[in-house]
């Protein structure tokens, strides 16, 4: 059998012709590192979305609340990141981070209206 070099650890090994790694830990380590690199951007976006959702949940324990934008910003809320939008029949636009949403009253307003998604909002 032909000796090959493991791309993960550099050790020489022998085995089947389609075997690429010397051991299961080397194979798993290679793929885990590759996936971590490939998914790092997605992971960072998901972390921002989860953080935004947690901020909204913290400031909105009763399901509806008016808060100042500054309170959201001070807690690290990023307005550019949300999971979806919902426009009501009255043409009011809500941005959602999973099950918690918000509506900016006006572009120059200091107030944000927070809501928790209801079953009828889809």
PDB file of C-alpha atoms in Angstrom:
ATOM      1  CA  UNK A   1       0.000   0.000   0.000  1.00  0.00           C
ATOM      2  CA  UNK A   2       1.040   3.503  -0.742  1.00  0.00           C
ATOM      3  CA  UNK A   3       2.017   5.750   2.170  1.00  0.00           C
ATOM      4  CA  UNK A   4       0.279   9.092   2.319  1.00  0.00           C
ATOM      5  CA  UNK A   5       0.527  12.194   4.486  1.00  0.00           C
ATOM      6  CA  UNK A   6      -2.423  13.284   6.648  1.00  0.00           C
ATOM      7  CA  UNK A   7      -3.437  16.841   5.652  1.00  0.00           C
ATOM      8  CA  UNK A   8      -4.387  17.597   9.271  1.00  0.00           C
ATOM      9  CA  UNK A   9      -1.429  16.450  11.359  1.00  0.00           C
ATOM     10  CA  UNK A  10       1.243  15.681   8.743  1.00  0.00           C
ATOM     11  CA  UNK A  11       1.734  12.067   9.881  1.00  0.00           C
ATOM     12  CA  UNK A  12       2.397   9.288   7.378  1.00  0.00           C
ATOM     13  CA  UNK A  13      -0.272   6.611   7.187  1.00  0.00           C
ATOM     14  CA  UNK A  14      -1.424   3.686   5.071  1.00  0.00           C
ATOM     15  CA  UNK A  15      -4.962   2.635   4.367  1.00  0.00           C
ATOM     16  CA  UNK A  16      -7.626   2.398   1.721  1.00  0.00           C
ATOM     17  CA  UNK A  17      -7.042   4.365  -1.439  1.00  0.00           C
ATOM     18  CA  UNK A  18      -9.932   6.753  -0.663  1.00  0.00           C
ATOM     19  CA  UNK A  19      -8.817   7.423   2.929  1.00  0.00           C
ATOM     20  CA  UNK A  20      -7.710  11.056   3.319  1.00  0.00           C
ATOM     21  CA  UNK A  21      -6.872  11.307   7.029  1.00  0.00           C
ATOM     22  CA  UNK A  22      -4.860   9.128   9.381  1.00  0.00           C
ATOM     23  CA  UNK A  23      -7.573   8.969  12.053  1.00  0.00           C
ATOM     24  CA  UNK A  24     -11.101  10.001  12.950  1.00  0.00           C
ATOM     25  CA  UNK A  25      -9.924  12.828  15.252  1.00  0.00           C
ATOM     26  CA  UNK A  26      -7.861  14.299  12.388  1.00  0.00           C
ATOM     27  CA  UNK A  27     -10.819  14.027  10.000  1.00  0.00           C
ATOM     28  CA  UNK A  28     -13.209  15.611  12.516  1.00  0.00           C
ATOM     29  CA  UNK A  29     -10.729  18.352  13.423  1.00  0.00           C
ATOM     30  CA  UNK A  30     -10.197  19.241   9.769  1.00  0.00           C
ATOM     31  CA  UNK A  31     -13.930  19.483   9.034  1.00  0.00           C
ATOM     32  CA  UNK A  32     -14.712  21.338  12.280  1.00  0.00           C
ATOM     33  CA  UNK A  33     -12.086  23.971  11.524  1.00  0.00           C
ATOM     34  CA  UNK A  34     -13.258  24.294   7.900  1.00  0.00           C
ATOM     35  CA  UNK A  35     -16.898  24.688   8.998  1.00  0.00           C
ATOM     36  CA  UNK A  36     -15.929  27.219  11.666  1.00  0.00           C
ATOM     37  CA  UNK A  37     -14.207  29.349   9.032  1.00  0.00           C
ATOM     38  CA  UNK A  38     -17.074  28.982   6.562  1.00  0.00           C
ATOM     39  CA  UNK A  39     -19.778  29.764   9.140  1.00  0.00           C
ATOM     40  CA  UNK A  40     -18.094  32.564  11.096  1.00  0.00           C
ATOM     41  CA  UNK A  41     -19.966  35.340   9.244  1.00  0.00           C
ATOM     42  CA  UNK A  42     -23.320  33.627   9.726  1.00  0.00           C
ATOM     43  CA  UNK A  43     -22.546  32.972  13.387  1.00  0.00           C
ATOM     44  CA  UNK A  44     -21.707  36.632  14.009  1.00  0.00           C
ATOM     45  CA  UNK A  45     -24.997  37.776  12.410  1.00  0.00           C
ATOM     46  CA  UNK A  46     -26.963  35.235  14.463  1.00  0.00           C
ATOM     47  CA  UNK A  47     -25.273  36.487  17.636  1.00  0.00           C
ATOM     48  CA  UNK A  48     -26.311  40.071  16.823  1.00  0.00           C
ATOM     49  CA  UNK A  49     -29.903  38.953  16.138  1.00  0.00           C
ATOM     50  CA  UNK A  50     -30.074  36.999  19.407  1.00  0.00           C
ATOM     51  CA  UNK A  51     -28.657  39.960  21.306  1.00  0.00           C
ATOM     52  CA  UNK A  52     -31.211  42.304  19.700  1.00  0.00           C
ATOM     53  CA  UNK A  53     -34.027  39.910  20.633  1.00  0.00           C
ATOM     54  CA  UNK A  54     -32.817  39.695  24.233  1.00  0.00           C
ATOM     55  CA  UNK A  55     -32.650  43.497  24.506  1.00  0.00           C
ATOM     56  CA  UNK A  56     -36.217  43.797  23.187  1.00  0.00           C
ATOM     57  CA  UNK A  57     -37.432  41.090  25.597  1.00  0.00           C
ATOM     58  CA  UNK A  58     -35.710  42.763  28.552  1.00  0.00           C
ATOM     59  CA  UNK A  59     -37.264  46.158  27.827  1.00  0.00           C
ATOM     60  CA  UNK A  60     -40.695  44.742  26.981  1.00  0.00           C
ATOM     61  CA  UNK A  61     -41.792  42.349  29.754  1.00  0.00           C
ATOM     62  CA  UNK A  62     -45.514  43.124  29.326  1.00  0.00           C
ATOM     63  CA  UNK A  63     -45.808  42.692  25.557  1.00  0.00           C
ATOM     64  CA  UNK A  64     -46.100  46.400  24.687  1.00  0.00           C
ATOM     65  CA  UNK A  65     -43.875  49.301  25.661  1.00  0.00           C
ATOM     66  CA  UNK A  66     -42.623  52.699  24.562  1.00  0.00           C
ATOM     67  CA  UNK A  67     -38.907  53.230  25.130  1.00  0.00           C
ATOM     68  CA  UNK A  68     -36.367  55.808  24.105  1.00  0.00           C
ATOM     69  CA  UNK A  69     -33.971  54.851  21.305  1.00  0.00           C
ATOM     70  CA  UNK A  70     -31.094  55.668  23.634  1.00  0.00           C
ATOM     71  CA  UNK A  71     -32.068  52.817  25.980  1.00  0.00           C
ATOM     72  CA  UNK A  72     -31.832  50.355  23.094  1.00  0.00           C
ATOM     73  CA  UNK A  73     -28.567  51.797  21.798  1.00  0.00           C
ATOM     74  CA  UNK A  74     -27.029  51.844  25.295  1.00  0.00           C
ATOM     75  CA  UNK A  75     -27.693  48.102  25.540  1.00  0.00           C
ATOM     76  CA  UNK A  76     -25.963  47.452  22.209  1.00  0.00           C
ATOM     77  CA  UNK A  77     -29.073  47.140  20.034  1.00  0.00           C
ATOM     78  CA  UNK A  78     -28.306  47.335  16.300  1.00  0.00           C
ATOM     79  CA  UNK A  79     -31.246  48.651  14.277  1.00  0.00           C
ATOM     80  CA  UNK A  80     -29.836  47.357  10.971  1.00  0.00           C
ATOM     81  CA  UNK A  81     -30.288  43.718  12.022  1.00  0.00           C
ATOM     82  CA  UNK A  82     -33.725  42.103  12.175  1.00  0.00           C
ATOM     83  CA  UNK A  83     -35.253  38.800  11.052  1.00  0.00           C
ATOM     84  CA  UNK A  84     -38.339  40.075   9.240  1.00  0.00           C
ATOM     85  CA  UNK A  85     -40.708  42.974   8.676  1.00  0.00           C
ATOM     86  CA  UNK A  86     -44.462  43.208   8.968  1.00  0.00           C
ATOM     87  CA  UNK A  87     -46.621  45.950   7.468  1.00  0.00           C
ATOM     88  CA  UNK A  88     -50.098  46.404   8.961  1.00  0.00           C
ATOM     89  CA  UNK A  89     -53.256  47.333   7.092  1.00  0.00           C
ATOM     90  CA  UNK A  90     -52.664  50.907   8.276  1.00  0.00           C
ATOM     91  CA  UNK A  91     -49.273  50.836   6.511  1.00  0.00           C
ATOM     92  CA  UNK A  92     -47.340  50.751   9.791  1.00  0.00           C
ATOM     93  CA  UNK A  93     -44.005  48.961   9.465  1.00  0.00           C
ATOM     94  CA  UNK A  94     -42.707  46.748  12.274  1.00  0.00           C
ATOM     95  CA  UNK A  95     -39.257  45.163  12.352  1.00  0.00           C
ATOM     96  CA  UNK A  96     -38.926  41.857  14.211  1.00  0.00           C
ATOM     97  CA  UNK A  97     -36.071  40.024  15.873  1.00  0.00           C
ATOM     98  CA  UNK A  98     -37.678  36.597  16.053  1.00  0.00           C
ATOM     99  CA  UNK A  99     -40.756  37.058  18.273  1.00  0.00           C
ATOM    100  CA  UNK A 100     -40.117  40.622  19.499  1.00  0.00           C
ATOM    101  CA  UNK A 101     -40.681  43.625  17.284  1.00  0.00           C
ATOM    102  CA  UNK A 102     -40.369  47.368  17.229  1.00  0.00           C
ATOM    103  CA  UNK A 103     -41.703  50.353  15.354  1.00  0.00           C
ATOM    104  CA  UNK A 104     -39.833  53.608  15.060  1.00  0.00           C
ATOM    105  CA  UNK A 105     -42.502  56.292  15.377  1.00  0.00           C
ATOM    106  CA  UNK A 106     -40.799  58.729  12.980  1.00  0.00           C
ATOM    107  CA  UNK A 107     -37.307  58.873  11.523  1.00  0.00           C
ATOM    108  CA  UNK A 108     -36.365  61.798  13.762  1.00  0.00           C
ATOM    109  CA  UNK A 109     -38.248  60.497  16.816  1.00  0.00           C
ATOM    110  CA  UNK A 110     -36.485  59.501  20.022  1.00  0.00           C
ATOM    111  CA  UNK A 111     -39.163  56.915  20.841  1.00  0.00           C
ATOM    112  CA  UNK A 112     -39.579  53.301  19.751  1.00  0.00           C
ATOM    113  CA  UNK A 113     -42.732  51.236  20.277  1.00  0.00           C
ATOM    114  CA  UNK A 114     -41.987  47.616  21.271  1.00  0.00           C
ATOM    115  CA  UNK A 115     -44.315  44.643  20.845  1.00  0.00           C
ATOM    116  CA  UNK A 116     -44.264  40.887  21.251  1.00  0.00           C
ATOM    117  CA  UNK A 117     -45.462  38.910  18.243  1.00  0.00           C
ATOM    118  CA  UNK A 118     -49.041  37.721  18.579  1.00  0.00           C
ATOM    119  CA  UNK A 119     -50.546  34.666  16.905  1.00  0.00           C
ATOM    120  CA  UNK A 120     -52.509  36.803  14.459  1.00  0.00           C
ATOM    121  CA  UNK A 121     -49.373  38.617  13.245  1.00  0.00           C
ATOM    122  CA  UNK A 122     -47.928  36.502  10.452  1.00  0.00           C
TER     123      UNK A 122
END
